[in-house]
PDB file of C-alpha atoms and ligand atoms in Angstrom:
ATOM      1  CA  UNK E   1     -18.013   3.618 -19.385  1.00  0.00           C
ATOM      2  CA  UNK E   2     -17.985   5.899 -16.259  1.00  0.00           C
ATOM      3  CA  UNK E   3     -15.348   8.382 -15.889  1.00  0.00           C
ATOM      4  CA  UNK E   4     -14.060   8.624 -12.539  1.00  0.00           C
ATOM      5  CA  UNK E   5     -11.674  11.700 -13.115  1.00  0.00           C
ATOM      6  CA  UNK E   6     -13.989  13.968 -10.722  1.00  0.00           C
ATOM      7  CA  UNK E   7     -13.202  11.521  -7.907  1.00  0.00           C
ATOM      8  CA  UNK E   8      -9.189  10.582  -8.722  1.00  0.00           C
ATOM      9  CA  UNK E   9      -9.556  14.747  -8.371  1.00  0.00           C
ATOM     10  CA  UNK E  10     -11.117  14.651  -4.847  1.00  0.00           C
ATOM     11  CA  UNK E  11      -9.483  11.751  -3.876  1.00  0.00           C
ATOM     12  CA  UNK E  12      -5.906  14.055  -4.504  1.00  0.00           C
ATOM     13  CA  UNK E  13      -7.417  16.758  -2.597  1.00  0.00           C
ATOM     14  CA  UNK E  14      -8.719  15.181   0.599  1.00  0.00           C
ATOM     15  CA  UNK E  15      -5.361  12.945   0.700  1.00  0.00           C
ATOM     16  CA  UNK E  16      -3.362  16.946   0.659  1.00  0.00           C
ATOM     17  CA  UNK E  17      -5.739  17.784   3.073  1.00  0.00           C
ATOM     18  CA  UNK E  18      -5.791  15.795   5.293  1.00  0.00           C
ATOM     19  CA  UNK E  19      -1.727  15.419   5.597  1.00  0.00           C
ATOM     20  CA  UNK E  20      -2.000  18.410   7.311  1.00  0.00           C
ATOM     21  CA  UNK E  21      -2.844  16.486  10.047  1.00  0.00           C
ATOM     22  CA  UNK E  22      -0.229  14.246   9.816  1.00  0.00           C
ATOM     23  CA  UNK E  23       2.788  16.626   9.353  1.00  0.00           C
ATOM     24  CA  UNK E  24       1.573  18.697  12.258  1.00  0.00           C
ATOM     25  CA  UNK E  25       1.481  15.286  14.451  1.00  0.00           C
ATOM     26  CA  UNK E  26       4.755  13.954  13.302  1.00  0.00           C
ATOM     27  CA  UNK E  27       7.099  15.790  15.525  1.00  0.00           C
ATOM     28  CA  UNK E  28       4.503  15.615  18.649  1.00  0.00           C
ATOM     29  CA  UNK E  29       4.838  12.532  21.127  1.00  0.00           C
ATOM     30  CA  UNK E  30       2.405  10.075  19.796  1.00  0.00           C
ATOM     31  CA  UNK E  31      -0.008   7.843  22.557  1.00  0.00           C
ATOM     32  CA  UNK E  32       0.853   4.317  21.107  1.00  0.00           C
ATOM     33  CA  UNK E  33      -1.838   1.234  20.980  1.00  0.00           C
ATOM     34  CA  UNK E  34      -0.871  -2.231  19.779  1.00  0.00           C
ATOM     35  CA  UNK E  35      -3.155  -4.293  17.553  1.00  0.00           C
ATOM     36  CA  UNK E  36      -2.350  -7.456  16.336  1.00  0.00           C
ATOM     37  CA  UNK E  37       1.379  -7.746  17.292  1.00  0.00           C
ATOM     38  CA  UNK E  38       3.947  -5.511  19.225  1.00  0.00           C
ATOM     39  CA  UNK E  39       5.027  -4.280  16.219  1.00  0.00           C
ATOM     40  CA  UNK E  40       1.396  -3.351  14.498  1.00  0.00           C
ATOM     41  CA  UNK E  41       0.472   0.116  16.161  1.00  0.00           C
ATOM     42  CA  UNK E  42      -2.194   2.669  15.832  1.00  0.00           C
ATOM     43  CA  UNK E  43      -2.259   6.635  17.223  1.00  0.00           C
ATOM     44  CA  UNK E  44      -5.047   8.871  17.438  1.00  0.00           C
ATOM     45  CA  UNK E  45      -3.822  10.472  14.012  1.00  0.00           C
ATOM     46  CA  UNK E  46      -4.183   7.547  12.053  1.00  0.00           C
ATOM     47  CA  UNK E  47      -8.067   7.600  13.688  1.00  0.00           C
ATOM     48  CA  UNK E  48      -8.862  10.725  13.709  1.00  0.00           C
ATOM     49  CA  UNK E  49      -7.448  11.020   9.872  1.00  0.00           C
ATOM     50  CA  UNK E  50      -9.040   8.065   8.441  1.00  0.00           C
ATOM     51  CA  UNK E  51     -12.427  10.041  10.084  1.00  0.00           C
ATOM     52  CA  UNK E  52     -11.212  12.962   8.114  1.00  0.00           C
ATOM     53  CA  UNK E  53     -11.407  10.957   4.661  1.00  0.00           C
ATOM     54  CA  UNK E  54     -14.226   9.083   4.942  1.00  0.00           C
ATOM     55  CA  UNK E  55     -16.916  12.186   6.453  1.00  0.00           C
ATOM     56  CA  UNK E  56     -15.685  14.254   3.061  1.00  0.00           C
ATOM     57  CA  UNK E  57     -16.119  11.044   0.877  1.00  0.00           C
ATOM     58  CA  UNK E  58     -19.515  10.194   2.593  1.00  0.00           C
ATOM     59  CA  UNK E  59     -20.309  13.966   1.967  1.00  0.00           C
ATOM     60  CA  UNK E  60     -19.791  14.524  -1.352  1.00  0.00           C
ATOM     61  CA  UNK E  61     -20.738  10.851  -2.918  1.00  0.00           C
ATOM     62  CA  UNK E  62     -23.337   9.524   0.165  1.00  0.00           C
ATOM     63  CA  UNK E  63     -23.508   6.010  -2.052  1.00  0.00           C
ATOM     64  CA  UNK E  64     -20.186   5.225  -2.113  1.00  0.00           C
ATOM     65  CA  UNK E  65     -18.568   2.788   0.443  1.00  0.00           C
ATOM     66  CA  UNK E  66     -15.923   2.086   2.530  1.00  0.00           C
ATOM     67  CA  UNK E  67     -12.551  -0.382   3.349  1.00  0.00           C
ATOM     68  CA  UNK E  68     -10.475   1.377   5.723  1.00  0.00           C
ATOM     69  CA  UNK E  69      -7.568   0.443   8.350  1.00  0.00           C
ATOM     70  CA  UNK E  70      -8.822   1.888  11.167  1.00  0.00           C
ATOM     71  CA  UNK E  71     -12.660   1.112  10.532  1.00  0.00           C
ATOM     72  CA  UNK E  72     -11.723  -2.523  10.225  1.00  0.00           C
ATOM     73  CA  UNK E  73      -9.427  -2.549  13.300  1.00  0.00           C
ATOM     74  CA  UNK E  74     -12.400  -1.102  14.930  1.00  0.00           C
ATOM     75  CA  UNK E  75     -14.784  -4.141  14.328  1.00  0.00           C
ATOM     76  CA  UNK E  76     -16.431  -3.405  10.874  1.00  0.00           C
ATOM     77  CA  UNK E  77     -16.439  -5.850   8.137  1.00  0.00           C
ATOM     78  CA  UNK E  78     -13.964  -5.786   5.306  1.00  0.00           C
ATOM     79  CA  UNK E  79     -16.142  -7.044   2.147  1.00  0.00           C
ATOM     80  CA  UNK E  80     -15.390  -5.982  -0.858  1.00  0.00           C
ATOM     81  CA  UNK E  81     -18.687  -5.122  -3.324  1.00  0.00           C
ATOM     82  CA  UNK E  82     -19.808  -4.335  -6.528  1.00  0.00           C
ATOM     83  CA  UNK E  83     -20.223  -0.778  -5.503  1.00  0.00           C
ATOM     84  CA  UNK E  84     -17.624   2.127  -5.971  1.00  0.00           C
ATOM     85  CA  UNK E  85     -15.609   1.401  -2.789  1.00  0.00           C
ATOM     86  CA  UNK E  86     -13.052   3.488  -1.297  1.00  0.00           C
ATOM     87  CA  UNK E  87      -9.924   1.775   0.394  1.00  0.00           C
ATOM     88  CA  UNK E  88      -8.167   3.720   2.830  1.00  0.00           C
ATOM     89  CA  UNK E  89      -4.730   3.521   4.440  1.00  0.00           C
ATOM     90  CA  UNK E  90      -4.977   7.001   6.696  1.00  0.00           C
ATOM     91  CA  UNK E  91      -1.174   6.417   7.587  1.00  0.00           C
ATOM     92  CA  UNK E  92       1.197   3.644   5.897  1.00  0.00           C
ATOM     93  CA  UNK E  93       3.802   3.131   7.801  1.00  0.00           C
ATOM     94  CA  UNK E  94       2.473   3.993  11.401  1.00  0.00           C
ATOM     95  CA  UNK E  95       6.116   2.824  12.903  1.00  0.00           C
ATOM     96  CA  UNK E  96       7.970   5.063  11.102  1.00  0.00           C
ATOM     97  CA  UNK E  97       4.760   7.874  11.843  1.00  0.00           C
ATOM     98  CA  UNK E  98       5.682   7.170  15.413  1.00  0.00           C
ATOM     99  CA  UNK E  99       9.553   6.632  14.934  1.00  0.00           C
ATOM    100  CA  UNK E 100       9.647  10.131  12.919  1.00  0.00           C
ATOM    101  CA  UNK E 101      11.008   8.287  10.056  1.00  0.00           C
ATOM    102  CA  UNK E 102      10.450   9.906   7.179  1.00  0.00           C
ATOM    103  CA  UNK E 103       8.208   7.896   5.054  1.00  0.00           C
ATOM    104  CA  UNK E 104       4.351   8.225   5.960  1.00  0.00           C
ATOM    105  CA  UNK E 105       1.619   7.754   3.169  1.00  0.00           C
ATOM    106  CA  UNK E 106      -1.857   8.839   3.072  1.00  0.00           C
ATOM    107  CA  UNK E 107      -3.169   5.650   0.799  1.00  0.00           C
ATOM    108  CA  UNK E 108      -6.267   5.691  -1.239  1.00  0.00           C
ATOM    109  CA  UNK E 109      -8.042   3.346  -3.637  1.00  0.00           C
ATOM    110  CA  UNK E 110     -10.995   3.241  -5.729  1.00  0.00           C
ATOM    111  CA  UNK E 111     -12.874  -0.032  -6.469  1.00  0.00           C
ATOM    112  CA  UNK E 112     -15.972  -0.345  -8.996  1.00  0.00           C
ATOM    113  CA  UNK E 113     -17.132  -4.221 -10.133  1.00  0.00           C
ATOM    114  CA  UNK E 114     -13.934  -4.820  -7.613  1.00  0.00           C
ATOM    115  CA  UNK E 115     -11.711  -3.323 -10.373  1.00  0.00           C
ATOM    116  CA  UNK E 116      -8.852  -0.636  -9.343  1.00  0.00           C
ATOM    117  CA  UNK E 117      -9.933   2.662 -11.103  1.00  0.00           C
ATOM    118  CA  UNK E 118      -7.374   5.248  -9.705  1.00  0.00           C
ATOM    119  CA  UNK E 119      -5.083   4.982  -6.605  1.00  0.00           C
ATOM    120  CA  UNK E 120      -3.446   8.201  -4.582  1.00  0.00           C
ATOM    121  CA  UNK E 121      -0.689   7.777  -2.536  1.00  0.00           C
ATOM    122  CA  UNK E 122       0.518  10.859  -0.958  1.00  0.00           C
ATOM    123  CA  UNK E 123       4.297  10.448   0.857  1.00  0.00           C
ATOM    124  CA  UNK E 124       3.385  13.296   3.171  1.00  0.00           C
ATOM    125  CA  UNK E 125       6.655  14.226   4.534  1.00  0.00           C
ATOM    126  CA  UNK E 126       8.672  13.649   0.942  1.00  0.00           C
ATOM    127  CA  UNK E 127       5.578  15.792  -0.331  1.00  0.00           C
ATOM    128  CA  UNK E 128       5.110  13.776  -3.179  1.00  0.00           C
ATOM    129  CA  UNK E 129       1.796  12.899  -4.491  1.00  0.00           C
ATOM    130  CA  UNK E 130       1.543   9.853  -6.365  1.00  0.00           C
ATOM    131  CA  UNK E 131      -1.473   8.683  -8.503  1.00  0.00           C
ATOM    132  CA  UNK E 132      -2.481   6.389 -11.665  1.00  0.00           C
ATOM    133  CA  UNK E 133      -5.823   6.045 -13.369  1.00  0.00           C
ATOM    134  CA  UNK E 134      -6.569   3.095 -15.342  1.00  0.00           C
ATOM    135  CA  UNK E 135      -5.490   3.206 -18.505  1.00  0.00           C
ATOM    136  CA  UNK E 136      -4.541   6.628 -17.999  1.00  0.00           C
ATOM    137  CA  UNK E 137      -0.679   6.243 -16.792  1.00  0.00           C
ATOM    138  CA  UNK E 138       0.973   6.944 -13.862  1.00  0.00           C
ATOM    139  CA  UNK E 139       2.302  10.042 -12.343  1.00  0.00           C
ATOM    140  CA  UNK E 140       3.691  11.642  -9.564  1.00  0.00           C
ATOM    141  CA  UNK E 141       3.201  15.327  -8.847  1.00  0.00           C
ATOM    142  CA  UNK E 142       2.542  15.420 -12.474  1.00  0.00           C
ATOM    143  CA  UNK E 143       5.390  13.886 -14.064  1.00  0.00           C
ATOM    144  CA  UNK E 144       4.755  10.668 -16.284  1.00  0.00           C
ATOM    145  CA  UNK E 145       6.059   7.312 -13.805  1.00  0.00           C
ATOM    146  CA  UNK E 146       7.764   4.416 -15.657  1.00  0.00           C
ATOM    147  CA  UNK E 147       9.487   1.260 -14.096  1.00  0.00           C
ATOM    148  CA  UNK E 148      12.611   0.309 -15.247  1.00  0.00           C
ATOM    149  CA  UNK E 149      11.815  -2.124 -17.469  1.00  0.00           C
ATOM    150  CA  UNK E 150      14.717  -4.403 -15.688  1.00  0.00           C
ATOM    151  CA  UNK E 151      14.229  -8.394 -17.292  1.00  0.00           C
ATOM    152  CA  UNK E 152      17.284  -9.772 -15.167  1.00  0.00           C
ATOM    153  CA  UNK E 153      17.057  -9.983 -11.344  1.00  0.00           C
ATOM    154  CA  UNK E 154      20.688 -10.315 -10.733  1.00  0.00           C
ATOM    155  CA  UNK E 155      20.553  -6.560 -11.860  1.00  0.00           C
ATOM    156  CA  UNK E 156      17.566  -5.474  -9.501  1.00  0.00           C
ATOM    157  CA  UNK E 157      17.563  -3.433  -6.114  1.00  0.00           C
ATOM    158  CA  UNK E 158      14.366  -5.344  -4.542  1.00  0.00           C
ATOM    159  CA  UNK E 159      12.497  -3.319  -1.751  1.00  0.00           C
ATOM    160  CA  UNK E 160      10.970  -5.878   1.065  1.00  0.00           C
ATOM    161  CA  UNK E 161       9.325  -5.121   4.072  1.00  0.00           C
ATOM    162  CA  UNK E 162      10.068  -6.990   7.883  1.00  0.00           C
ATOM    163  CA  UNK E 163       6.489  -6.746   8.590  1.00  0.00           C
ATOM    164  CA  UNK E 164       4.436  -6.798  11.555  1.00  0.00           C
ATOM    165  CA  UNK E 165       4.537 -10.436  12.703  1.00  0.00           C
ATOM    166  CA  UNK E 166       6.550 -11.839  15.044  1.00  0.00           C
ATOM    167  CA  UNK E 167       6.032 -15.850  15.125  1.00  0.00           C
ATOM    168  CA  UNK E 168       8.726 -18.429  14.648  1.00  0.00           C
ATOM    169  CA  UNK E 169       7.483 -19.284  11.187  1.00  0.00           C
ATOM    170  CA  UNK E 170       7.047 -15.779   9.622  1.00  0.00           C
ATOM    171  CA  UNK E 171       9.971 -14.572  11.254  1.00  0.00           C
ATOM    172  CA  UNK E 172      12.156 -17.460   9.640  1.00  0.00           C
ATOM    173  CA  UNK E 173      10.313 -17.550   6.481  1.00  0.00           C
ATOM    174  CA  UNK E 174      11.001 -13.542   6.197  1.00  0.00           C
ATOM    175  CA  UNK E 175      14.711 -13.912   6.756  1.00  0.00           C
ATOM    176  CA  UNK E 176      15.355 -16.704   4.507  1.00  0.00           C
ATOM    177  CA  UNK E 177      13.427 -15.169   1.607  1.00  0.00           C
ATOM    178  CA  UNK E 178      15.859 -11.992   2.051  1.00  0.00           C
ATOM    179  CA  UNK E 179      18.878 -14.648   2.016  1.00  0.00           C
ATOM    180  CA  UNK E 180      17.546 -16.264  -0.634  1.00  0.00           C
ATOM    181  CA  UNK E 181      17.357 -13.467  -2.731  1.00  0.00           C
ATOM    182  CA  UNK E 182      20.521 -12.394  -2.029  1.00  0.00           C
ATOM    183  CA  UNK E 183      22.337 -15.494  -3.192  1.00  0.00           C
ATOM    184  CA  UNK E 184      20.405 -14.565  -6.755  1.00  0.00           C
ATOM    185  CA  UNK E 185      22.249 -12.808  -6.591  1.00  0.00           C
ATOM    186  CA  UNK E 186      20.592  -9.195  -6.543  1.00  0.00           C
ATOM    187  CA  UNK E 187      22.170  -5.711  -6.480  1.00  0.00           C
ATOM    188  CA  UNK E 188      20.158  -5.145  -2.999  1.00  0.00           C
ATOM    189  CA  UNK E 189      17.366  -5.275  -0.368  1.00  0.00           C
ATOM    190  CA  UNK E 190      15.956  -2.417   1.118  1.00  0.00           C
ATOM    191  CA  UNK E 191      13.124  -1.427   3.189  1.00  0.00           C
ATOM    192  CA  UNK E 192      11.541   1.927   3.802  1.00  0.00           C
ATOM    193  CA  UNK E 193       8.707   1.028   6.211  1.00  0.00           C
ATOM    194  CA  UNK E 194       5.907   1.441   4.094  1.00  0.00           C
ATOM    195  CA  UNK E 195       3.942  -0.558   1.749  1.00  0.00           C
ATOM    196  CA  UNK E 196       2.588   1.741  -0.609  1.00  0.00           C
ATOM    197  CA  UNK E 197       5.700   3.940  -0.731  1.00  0.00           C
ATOM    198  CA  UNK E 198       7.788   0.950  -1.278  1.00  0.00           C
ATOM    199  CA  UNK E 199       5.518  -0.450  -4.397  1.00  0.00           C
ATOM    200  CA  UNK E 200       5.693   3.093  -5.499  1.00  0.00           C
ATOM    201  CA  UNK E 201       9.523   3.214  -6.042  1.00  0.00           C
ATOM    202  CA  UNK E 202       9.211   0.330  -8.464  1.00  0.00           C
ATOM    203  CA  UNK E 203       6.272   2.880 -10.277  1.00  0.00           C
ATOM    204  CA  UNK E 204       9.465   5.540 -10.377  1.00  0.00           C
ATOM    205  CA  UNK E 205      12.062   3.370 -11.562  1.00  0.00           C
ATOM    206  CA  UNK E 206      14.561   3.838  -8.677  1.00  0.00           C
ATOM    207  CA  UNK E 207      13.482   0.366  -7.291  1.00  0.00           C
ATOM    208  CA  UNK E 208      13.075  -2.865  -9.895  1.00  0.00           C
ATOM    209  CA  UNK E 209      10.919  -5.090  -7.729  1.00  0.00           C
ATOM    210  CA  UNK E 210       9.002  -5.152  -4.139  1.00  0.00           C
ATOM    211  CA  UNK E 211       7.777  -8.042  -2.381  1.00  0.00           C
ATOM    212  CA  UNK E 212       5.429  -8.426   0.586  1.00  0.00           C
ATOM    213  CA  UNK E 213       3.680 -11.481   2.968  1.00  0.00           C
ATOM    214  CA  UNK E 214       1.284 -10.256   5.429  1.00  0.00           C
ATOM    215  CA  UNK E 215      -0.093  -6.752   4.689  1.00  0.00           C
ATOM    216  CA  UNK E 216      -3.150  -6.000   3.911  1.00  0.00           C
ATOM    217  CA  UNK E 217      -5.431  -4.516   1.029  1.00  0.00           C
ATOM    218  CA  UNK E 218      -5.256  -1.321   1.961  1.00  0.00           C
ATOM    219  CA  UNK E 219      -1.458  -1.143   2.188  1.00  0.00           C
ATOM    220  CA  UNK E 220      -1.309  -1.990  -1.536  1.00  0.00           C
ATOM    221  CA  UNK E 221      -4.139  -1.438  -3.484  1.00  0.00           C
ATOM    222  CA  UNK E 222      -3.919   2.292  -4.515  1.00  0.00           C
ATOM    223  CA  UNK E 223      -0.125   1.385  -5.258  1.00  0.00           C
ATOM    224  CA  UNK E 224      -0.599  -1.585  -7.363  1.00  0.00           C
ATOM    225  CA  UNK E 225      -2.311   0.738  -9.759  1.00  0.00           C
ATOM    226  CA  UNK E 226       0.279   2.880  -9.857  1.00  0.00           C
ATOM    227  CA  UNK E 227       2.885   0.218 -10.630  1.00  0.00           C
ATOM    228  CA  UNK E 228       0.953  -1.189 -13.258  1.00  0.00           C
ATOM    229  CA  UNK E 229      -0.111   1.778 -15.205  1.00  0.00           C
ATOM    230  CA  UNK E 230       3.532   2.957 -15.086  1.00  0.00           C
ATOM    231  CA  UNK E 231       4.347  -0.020 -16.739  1.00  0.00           C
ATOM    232  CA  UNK E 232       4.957  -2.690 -14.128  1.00  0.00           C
ATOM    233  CA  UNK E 233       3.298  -6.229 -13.634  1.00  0.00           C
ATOM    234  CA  UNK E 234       1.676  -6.651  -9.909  1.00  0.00           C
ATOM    235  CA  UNK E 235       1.334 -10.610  -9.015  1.00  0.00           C
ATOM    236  CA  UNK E 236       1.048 -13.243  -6.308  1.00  0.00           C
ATOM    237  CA  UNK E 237       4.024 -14.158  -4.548  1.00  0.00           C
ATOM    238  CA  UNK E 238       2.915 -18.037  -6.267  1.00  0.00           C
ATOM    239  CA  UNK E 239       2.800 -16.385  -9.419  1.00  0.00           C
ATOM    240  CA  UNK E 240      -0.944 -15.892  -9.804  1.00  0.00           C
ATOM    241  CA  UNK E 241      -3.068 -13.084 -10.373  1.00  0.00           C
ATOM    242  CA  UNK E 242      -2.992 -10.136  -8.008  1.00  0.00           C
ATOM    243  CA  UNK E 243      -5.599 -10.227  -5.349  1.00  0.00           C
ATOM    244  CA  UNK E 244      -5.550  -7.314  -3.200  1.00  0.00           C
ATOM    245  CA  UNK E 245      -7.191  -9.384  -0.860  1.00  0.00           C
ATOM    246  CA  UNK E 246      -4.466 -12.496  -0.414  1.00  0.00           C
ATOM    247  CA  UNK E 247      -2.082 -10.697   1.688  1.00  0.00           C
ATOM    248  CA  UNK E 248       0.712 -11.522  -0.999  1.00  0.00           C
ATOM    249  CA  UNK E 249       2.021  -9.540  -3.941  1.00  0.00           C
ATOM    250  CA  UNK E 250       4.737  -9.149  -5.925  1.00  0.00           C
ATOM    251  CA  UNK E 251       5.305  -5.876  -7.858  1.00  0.00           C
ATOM    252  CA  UNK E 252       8.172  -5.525 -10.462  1.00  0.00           C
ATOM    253  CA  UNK E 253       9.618  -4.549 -13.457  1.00  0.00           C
ATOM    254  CA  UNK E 254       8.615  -7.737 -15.626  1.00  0.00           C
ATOM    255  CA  UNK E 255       7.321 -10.892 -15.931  1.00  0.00           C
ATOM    256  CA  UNK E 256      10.899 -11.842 -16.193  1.00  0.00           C
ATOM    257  CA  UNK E 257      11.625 -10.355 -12.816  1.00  0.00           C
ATOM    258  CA  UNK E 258       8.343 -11.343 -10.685  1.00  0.00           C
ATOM    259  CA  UNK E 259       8.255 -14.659 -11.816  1.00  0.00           C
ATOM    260  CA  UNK E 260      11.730 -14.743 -11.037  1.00  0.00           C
ATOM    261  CA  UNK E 261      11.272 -13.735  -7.641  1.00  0.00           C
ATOM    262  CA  UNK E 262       8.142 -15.699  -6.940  1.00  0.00           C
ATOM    263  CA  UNK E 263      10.497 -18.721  -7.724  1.00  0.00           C
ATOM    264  CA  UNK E 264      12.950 -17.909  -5.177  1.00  0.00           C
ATOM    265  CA  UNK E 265      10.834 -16.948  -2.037  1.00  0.00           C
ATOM    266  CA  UNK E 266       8.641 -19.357   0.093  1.00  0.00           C
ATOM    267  CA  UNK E 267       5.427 -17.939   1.637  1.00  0.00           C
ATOM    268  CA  UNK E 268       4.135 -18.464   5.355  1.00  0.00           C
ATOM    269  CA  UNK E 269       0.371 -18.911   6.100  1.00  0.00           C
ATOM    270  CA  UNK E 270      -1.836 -15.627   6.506  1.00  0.00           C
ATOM    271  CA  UNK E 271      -5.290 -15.266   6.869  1.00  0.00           C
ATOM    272  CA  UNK E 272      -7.171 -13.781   3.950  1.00  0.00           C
ATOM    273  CA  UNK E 273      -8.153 -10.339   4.600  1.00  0.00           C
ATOM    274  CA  UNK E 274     -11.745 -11.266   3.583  1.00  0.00           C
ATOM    275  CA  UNK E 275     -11.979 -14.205   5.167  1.00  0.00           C
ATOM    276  CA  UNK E 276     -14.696 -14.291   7.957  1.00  0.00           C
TER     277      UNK E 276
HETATM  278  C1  LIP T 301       2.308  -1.406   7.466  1.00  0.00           C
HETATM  279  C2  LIP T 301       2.973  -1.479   6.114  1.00  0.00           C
HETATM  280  C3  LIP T 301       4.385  -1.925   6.341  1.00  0.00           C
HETATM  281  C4  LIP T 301       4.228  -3.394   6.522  1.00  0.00           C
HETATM  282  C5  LIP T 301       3.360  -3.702   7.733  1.00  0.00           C
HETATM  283  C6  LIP T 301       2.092  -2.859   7.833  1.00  0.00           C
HETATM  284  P1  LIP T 301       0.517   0.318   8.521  1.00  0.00           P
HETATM  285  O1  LIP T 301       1.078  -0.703   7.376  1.00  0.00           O
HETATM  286  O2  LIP T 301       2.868  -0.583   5.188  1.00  0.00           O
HETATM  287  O3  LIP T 301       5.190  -1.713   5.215  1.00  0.00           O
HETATM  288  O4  LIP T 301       5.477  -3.977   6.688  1.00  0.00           O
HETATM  289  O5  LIP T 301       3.021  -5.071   7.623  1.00  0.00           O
HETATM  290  O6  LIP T 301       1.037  -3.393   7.128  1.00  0.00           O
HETATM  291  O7  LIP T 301       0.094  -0.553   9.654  1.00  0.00           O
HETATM  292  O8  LIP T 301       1.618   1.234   8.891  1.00  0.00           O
HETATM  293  O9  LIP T 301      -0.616   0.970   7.833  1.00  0.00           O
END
């Protein structure tokens, strides 16, 4: 069995790296693009630092291949191989990037057979570097990670996200699934703008569940890693398997909890992200 320690390492040290970048662009004025809704935006940062990551990954392991936001905006294809793959998020939570809210991660997973091997997620501004291996626990800047443990859902603060769509349906499904899980009823919802920061607050503990329709692999793979090897379950919000690519996931505390959760919420249609 390979050990991919070597690049968990880089992967650590490029994400540092390049936050640079980010922290020095976070209190400039931003120029603003939309992509697939008015509330899905790109800068040049999130461009120019996804080029960062993947020219000193392409350098250092030339075989190696790529998923990342931007690329894919851009017009390449998202398939997922066989081959070690790298998934890239160069800024989660471009709103609040833009917004100067203070949660921006620097996301990064590592795919061999299509398995998770390590995740990174750096929350640049919090300067906190999370990361799991698998089967080698979670951590973040060096301390051990575990979730809560939490069975009963009435007892659970549940971190959600609005998203970026803005149809009838999603819009109305989103709402109602916050409603719904209010009447559980649960201690409370809360939303910090980011996917991968948001799964990783059910790695730490402080959070018991997070559920999400509509984002995309690279949003939640390195996190889902992290949940799981600090002792969470990661599913699909119909209480399947986790596929990074379904553009659904539930990450929690239990079984208990998920399935609970996956009971209560209704999901609206999204495209697959590796659907052609
Ligand atoms: C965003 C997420 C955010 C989610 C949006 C979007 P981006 O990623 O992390 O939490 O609600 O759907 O996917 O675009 O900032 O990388």
């Amino acid at each position: 069995m390979t050990d991919w320690t070597d690049c968990l390492n880089f992967g650590i040290s490029i994400a540092k790296q390049a936050s640079e970048v980010v922290l020095l662009a976070f209190q400039q004025q931003k120029d603003v693009k939309l992509k697939s809704s008015p509330a899905d935006l790109v800068t040049e940062t999130d461009q120019q630092v996804e080029k960062i990551l993947i020219s000193a990954i392409r350098n250092k392991y030339p075989d190696h291949r790529f998923i990342g936001e931007e690329s894919v905006a851009a017009g390449e294809r998202l398939e997922l191989t066989d081959s070690p793959t790298w998934i890239i998020d160069p800024i989660d939570g471009t709103v609040n990037f833009v917004h100067r809210f203070p949660f921006v991660a620097i996301s990064i997973a590592f795919t061999v057979n299509k398995q998770t091997e390590f995740g990174v997620v750096y929350s640049c501004v919090e300067d906190k570097m999370f990361y799991a291996q698998r089967g080698k626990g979670a951590f973040v800047n060096g301390e051990p990670l575990y979730a809560s443990g939490q069975e009963d859902v009435s007892r659970c603060v549940v971190v959600t996200e609005i998203g970026a769509e803005r149809d009838d349906l999603s819009l109305s499904t989103m709402t109602s699934n916050i409603f719904r899980l209010l009447q559980l009823p649960v201690h409370g919802v809360r939303a910090m703008g980011t996917a991968a920061v948001d799964m990783c607050q059910v790695a730490t503990g402080g959070a018991d569940a997070y559920y999400h329709i509509g984002m995309h692999c690279w949003d939640i793979a390195a996190s889902a890693i992290i949940v799981q090897e600090a002792g969470g379950v990661v599913m699909d919000t119909d209480g399947s398997d986790f596929d990074m690519m379904s553009r659904r996931v539930i990450a929690a505390s239990s079984s208990a909890v998920a399935n609970s959760i996956a009971h209560a919420i209704q999901a609206f249609p999204c495209r697959r992200d590796d659907e052609d």
